Coordinates of C-alpha atoms in Angstrom, one line a residue:
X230 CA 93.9 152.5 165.4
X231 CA 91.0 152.8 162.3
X232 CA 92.7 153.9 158.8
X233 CA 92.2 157.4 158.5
X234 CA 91.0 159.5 155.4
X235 CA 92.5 162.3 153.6
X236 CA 90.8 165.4 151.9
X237 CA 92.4 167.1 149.5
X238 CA 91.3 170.3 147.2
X239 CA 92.8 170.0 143.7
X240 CA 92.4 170.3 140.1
X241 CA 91.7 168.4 137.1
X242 CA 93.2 168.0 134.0
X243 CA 90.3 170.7 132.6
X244 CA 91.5 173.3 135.4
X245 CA 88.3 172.3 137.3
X246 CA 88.5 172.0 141.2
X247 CA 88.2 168.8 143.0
X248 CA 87.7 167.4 146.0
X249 CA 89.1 164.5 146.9
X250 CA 89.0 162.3 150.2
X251 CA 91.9 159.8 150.5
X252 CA 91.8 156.5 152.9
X253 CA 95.4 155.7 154.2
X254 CA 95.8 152.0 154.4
X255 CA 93.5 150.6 151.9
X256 CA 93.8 147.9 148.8
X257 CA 93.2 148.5 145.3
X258 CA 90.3 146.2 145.8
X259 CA 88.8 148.4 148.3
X260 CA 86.2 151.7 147.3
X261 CA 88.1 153.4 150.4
X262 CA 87.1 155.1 153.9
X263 CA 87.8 154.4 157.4
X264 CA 87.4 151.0 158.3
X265 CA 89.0 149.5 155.5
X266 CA 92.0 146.7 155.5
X267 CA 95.0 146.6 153.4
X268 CA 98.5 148.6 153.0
X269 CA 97.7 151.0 150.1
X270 CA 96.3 154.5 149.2
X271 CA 93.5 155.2 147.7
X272 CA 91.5 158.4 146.6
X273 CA 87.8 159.0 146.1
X274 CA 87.6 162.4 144.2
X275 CA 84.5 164.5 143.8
X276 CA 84.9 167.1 140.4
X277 CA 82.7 170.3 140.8
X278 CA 81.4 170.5 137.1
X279 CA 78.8 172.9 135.4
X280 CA 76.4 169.9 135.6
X281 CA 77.2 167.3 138.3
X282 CA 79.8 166.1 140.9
X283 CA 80.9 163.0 139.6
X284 CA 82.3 160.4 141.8
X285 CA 84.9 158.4 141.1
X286 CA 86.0 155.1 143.0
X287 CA 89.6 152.9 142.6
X288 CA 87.9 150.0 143.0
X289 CA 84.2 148.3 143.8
X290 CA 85.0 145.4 145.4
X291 CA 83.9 144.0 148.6
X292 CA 84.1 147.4 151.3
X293 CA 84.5 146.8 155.0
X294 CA 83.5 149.6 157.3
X295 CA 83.6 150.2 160.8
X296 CA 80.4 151.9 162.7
X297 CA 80.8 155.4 163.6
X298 CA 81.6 155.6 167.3
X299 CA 78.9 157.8 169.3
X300 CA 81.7 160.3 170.5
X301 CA 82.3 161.4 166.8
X302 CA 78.3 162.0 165.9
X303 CA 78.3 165.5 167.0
X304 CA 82.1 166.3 164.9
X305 CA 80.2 164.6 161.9
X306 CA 77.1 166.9 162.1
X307 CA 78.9 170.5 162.8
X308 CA 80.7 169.8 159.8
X309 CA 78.0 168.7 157.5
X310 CA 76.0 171.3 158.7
X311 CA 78.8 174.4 158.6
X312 CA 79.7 173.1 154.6
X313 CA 76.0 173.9 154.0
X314 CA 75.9 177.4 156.1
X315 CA 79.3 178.8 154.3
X316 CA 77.8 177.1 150.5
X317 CA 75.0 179.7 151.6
X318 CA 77.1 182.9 152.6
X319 CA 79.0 182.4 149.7
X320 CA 76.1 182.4 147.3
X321 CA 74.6 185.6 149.2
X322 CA 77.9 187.4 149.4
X323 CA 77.9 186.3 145.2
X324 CA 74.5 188.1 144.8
X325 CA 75.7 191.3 145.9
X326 CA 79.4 191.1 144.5
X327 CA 80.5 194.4 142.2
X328 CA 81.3 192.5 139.2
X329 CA 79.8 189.8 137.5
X330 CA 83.2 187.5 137.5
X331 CA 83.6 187.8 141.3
X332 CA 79.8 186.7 141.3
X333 CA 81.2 183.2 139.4
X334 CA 84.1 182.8 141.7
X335 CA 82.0 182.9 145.0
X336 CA 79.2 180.5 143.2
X337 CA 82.4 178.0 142.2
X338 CA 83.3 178.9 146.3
X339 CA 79.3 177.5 147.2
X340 CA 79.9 174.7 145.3
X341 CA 82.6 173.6 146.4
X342 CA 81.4 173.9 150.3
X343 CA 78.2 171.1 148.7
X344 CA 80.9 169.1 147.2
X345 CA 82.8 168.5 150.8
X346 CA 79.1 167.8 151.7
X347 CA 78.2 165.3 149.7
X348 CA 81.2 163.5 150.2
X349 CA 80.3 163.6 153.8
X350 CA 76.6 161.9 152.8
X351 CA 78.6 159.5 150.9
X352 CA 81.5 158.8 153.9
X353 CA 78.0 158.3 156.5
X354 CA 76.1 156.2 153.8
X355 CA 78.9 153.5 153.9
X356 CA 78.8 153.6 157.2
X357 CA 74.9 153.4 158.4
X358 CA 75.5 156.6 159.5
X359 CA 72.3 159.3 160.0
X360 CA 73.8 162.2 158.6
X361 CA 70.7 164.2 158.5
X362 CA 69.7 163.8 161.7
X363 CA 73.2 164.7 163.1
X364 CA 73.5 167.9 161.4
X365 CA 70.0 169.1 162.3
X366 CA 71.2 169.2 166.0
X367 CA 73.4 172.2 164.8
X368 CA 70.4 173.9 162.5
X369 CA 70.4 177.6 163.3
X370 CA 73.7 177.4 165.0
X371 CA 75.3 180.8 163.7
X372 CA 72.0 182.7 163.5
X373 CA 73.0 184.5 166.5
X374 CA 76.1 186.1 164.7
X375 CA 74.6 186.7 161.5
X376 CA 72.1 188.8 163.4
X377 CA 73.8 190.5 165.5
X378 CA 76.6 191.2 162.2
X379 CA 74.5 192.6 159.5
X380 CA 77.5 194.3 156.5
X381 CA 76.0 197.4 155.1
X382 CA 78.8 197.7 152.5
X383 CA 79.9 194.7 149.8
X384 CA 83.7 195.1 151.3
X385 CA 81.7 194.1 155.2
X386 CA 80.5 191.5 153.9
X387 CA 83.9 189.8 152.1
X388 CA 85.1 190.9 155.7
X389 CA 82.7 189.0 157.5
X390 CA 82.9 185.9 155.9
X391 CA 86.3 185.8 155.6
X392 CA 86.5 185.8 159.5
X393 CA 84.1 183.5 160.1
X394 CA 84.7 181.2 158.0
X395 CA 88.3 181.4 159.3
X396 CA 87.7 181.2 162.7
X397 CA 84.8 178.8 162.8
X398 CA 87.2 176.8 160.3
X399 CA 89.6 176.6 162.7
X400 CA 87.4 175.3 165.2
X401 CA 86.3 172.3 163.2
X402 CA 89.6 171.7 162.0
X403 CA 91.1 171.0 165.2
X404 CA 87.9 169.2 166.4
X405 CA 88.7 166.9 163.6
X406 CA 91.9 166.5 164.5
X407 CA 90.9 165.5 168.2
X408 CA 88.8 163.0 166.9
X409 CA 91.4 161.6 164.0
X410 CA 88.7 162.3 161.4
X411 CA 89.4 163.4 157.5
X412 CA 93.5 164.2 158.1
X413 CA 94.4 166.8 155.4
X414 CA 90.4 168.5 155.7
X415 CA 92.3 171.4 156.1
X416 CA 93.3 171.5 153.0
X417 CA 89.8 172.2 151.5
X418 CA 87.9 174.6 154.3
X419 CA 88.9 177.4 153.3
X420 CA 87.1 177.2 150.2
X421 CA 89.0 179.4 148.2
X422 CA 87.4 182.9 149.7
X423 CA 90.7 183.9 151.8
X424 CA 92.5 183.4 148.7
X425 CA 89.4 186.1 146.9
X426 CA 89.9 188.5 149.7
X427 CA 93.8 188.6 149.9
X428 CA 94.0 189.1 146.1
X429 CA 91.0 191.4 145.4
X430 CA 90.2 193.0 148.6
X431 CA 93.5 193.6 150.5
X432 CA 95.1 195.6 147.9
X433 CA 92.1 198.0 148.5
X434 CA 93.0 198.2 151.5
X435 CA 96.5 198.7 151.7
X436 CA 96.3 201.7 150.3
X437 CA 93.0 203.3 151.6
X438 CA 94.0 203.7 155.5
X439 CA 90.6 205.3 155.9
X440 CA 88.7 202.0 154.7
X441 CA 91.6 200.3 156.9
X442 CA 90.3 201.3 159.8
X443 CA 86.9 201.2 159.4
X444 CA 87.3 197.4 157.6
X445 CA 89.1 196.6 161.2
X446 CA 86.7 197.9 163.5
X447 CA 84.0 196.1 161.8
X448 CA 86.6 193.0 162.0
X449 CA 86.7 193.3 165.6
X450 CA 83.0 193.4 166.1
X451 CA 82.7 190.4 164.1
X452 CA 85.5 188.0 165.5
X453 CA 84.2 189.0 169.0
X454 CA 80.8 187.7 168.1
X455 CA 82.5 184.6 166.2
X456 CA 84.9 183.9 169.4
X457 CA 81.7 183.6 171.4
X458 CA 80.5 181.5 169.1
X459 CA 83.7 179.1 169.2
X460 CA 83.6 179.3 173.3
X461 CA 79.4 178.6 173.0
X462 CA 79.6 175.6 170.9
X463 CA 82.5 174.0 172.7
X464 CA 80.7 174.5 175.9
X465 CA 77.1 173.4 174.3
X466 CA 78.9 169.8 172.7
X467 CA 81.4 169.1 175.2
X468 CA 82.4 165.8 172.8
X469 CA 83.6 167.7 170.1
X470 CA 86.5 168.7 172.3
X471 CA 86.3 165.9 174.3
X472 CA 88.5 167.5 177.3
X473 CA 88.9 171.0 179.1
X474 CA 92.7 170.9 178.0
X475 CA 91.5 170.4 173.9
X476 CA 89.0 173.6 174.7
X477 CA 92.1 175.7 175.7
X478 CA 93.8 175.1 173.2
X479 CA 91.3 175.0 170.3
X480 CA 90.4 178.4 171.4
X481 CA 94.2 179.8 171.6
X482 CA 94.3 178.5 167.9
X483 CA 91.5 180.2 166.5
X484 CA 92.8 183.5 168.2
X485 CA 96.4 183.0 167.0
X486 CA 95.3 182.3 163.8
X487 CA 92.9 185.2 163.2
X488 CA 95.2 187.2 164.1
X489 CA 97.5 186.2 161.4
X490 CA 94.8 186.5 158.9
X491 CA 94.1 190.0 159.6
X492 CA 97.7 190.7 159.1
X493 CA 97.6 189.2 155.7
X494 CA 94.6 191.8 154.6
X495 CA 96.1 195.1 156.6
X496 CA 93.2 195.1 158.9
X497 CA 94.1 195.2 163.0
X498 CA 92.7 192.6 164.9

């Protein structure tokens, strides 16, 4: 089988968060990414600064790559194109925050969903690989939901994304997996903004059993338009799942795991 590569989420010596992708299997000699020969680990890490994501490579030697196989275009372009969707919904859902330092914390959120981006552009340059193209297949892919979802209150919108991106998350995740692309993405999807809600939103609603169950019926609307979602786009790009069997049980998992989410916020799914 191809050498695999890792991302990671981490931070810097400055505090700052990075994002790293790691090829399994690769010399020092090697810049790193599937397709590579040799028996040793290296990272290629992307810092999210105030000015610029700066790359940096263990070595710039010679690179061998292997071609990206045609059953693996359509994983490639949902992801691409869902980091720049949830970069979006993060900047939006910053614009109307209450306060001016959770306004930060969800641009810091955007940018890192345009880091795991670029790194994609990077990972498809090295490999001849149309990125553009195959993420333009998916433009206007969760227009539907956002549509048919419109939050009315700041607290509806944290909601909102946080189940989205959660489930939709999911989805790709295990896609990924199917595929044996990026082992340890999920380690970086989440972005941060479950970690924003648990902390700053959940306490709210621990103790407000009004806002409880209004926050969970909206929930439920939501996750019912973002399961149809799932079961759509599974349907519509039959190779992201590749069999009937990997639909099944993509879809359990995004159901199980909701669930558990909703738990961890006091809202019923």
């Amino acid at each position: 089988s191809h050498p695999r590569e890792r991302v990671m989420c981490k931070k810097n010596a400055t505090g700052r968060p990075v994002v790293a992708f790691q090829c399994n299997r690769v010399k020092r000699a090697s810049g790193g990414g599937a397709g590579h020969r040799g028996g040793e680990n290296v990272w290629i890490v992307w810092t999210v600064g105030a000015r610029a994501l700066v790359r940096h490579y263990a070595g710039l030697m010679a690179h061998e790559y292997v071609s990206v196989p045609a059953d693996d275009t359509d994983v490639l372009g949902i992801l691409a194109y869902s980091s720049l969707a949830f970069m979006t919904r993060l900047a939006k859902d910053g614009e109307q925050a209450p306060t001016f330092e959770a306004h930060v914390e969800h641009a810091r959120m955007a940018a890192q969903c345009f880091a795991l981006y670029q790194q994609l552009e990077v990972w498809c340059e090295h490999r001849d690989f149309d990125l553009l193209e195959a993420a333009s297949a998916f433009t206007s892919a969760y227009d539907d939901l956002d549509a048919r979802t419109r939050p009315t209150t700041f607290a509806e919108r944290a909601v909102k994304t946080f189940i989205t991106r959660g489930m939709l998350g999911d989805m790709l995740i295990r896609v990924a997996r199917v595929h044996g692309l990026f082992e340890g993405i999920e380690d970086v999807w989440p972005f941060e903004q479950g970690h924003w809600v648990r902390a700053h939103l959940g306490p709210q609603i621990e103790a407000d059993p009004q806002l409880a169950d209004r926050l969970s019926l909206w929930g439920r609307r939501v996750a019912g338009e973002a399961l149809g979602l799932v079961r759509a786009t599974l349907f519509t790009y039959p190779q992201l799942a590749m069999t009937p069997d990997n639909v099944d049980e993509i879809t359990e998992y995004v159901i199980k795991r909701h669930g558990e989410r909703m738990k961890d916020i006091y809202l019923k799914a």
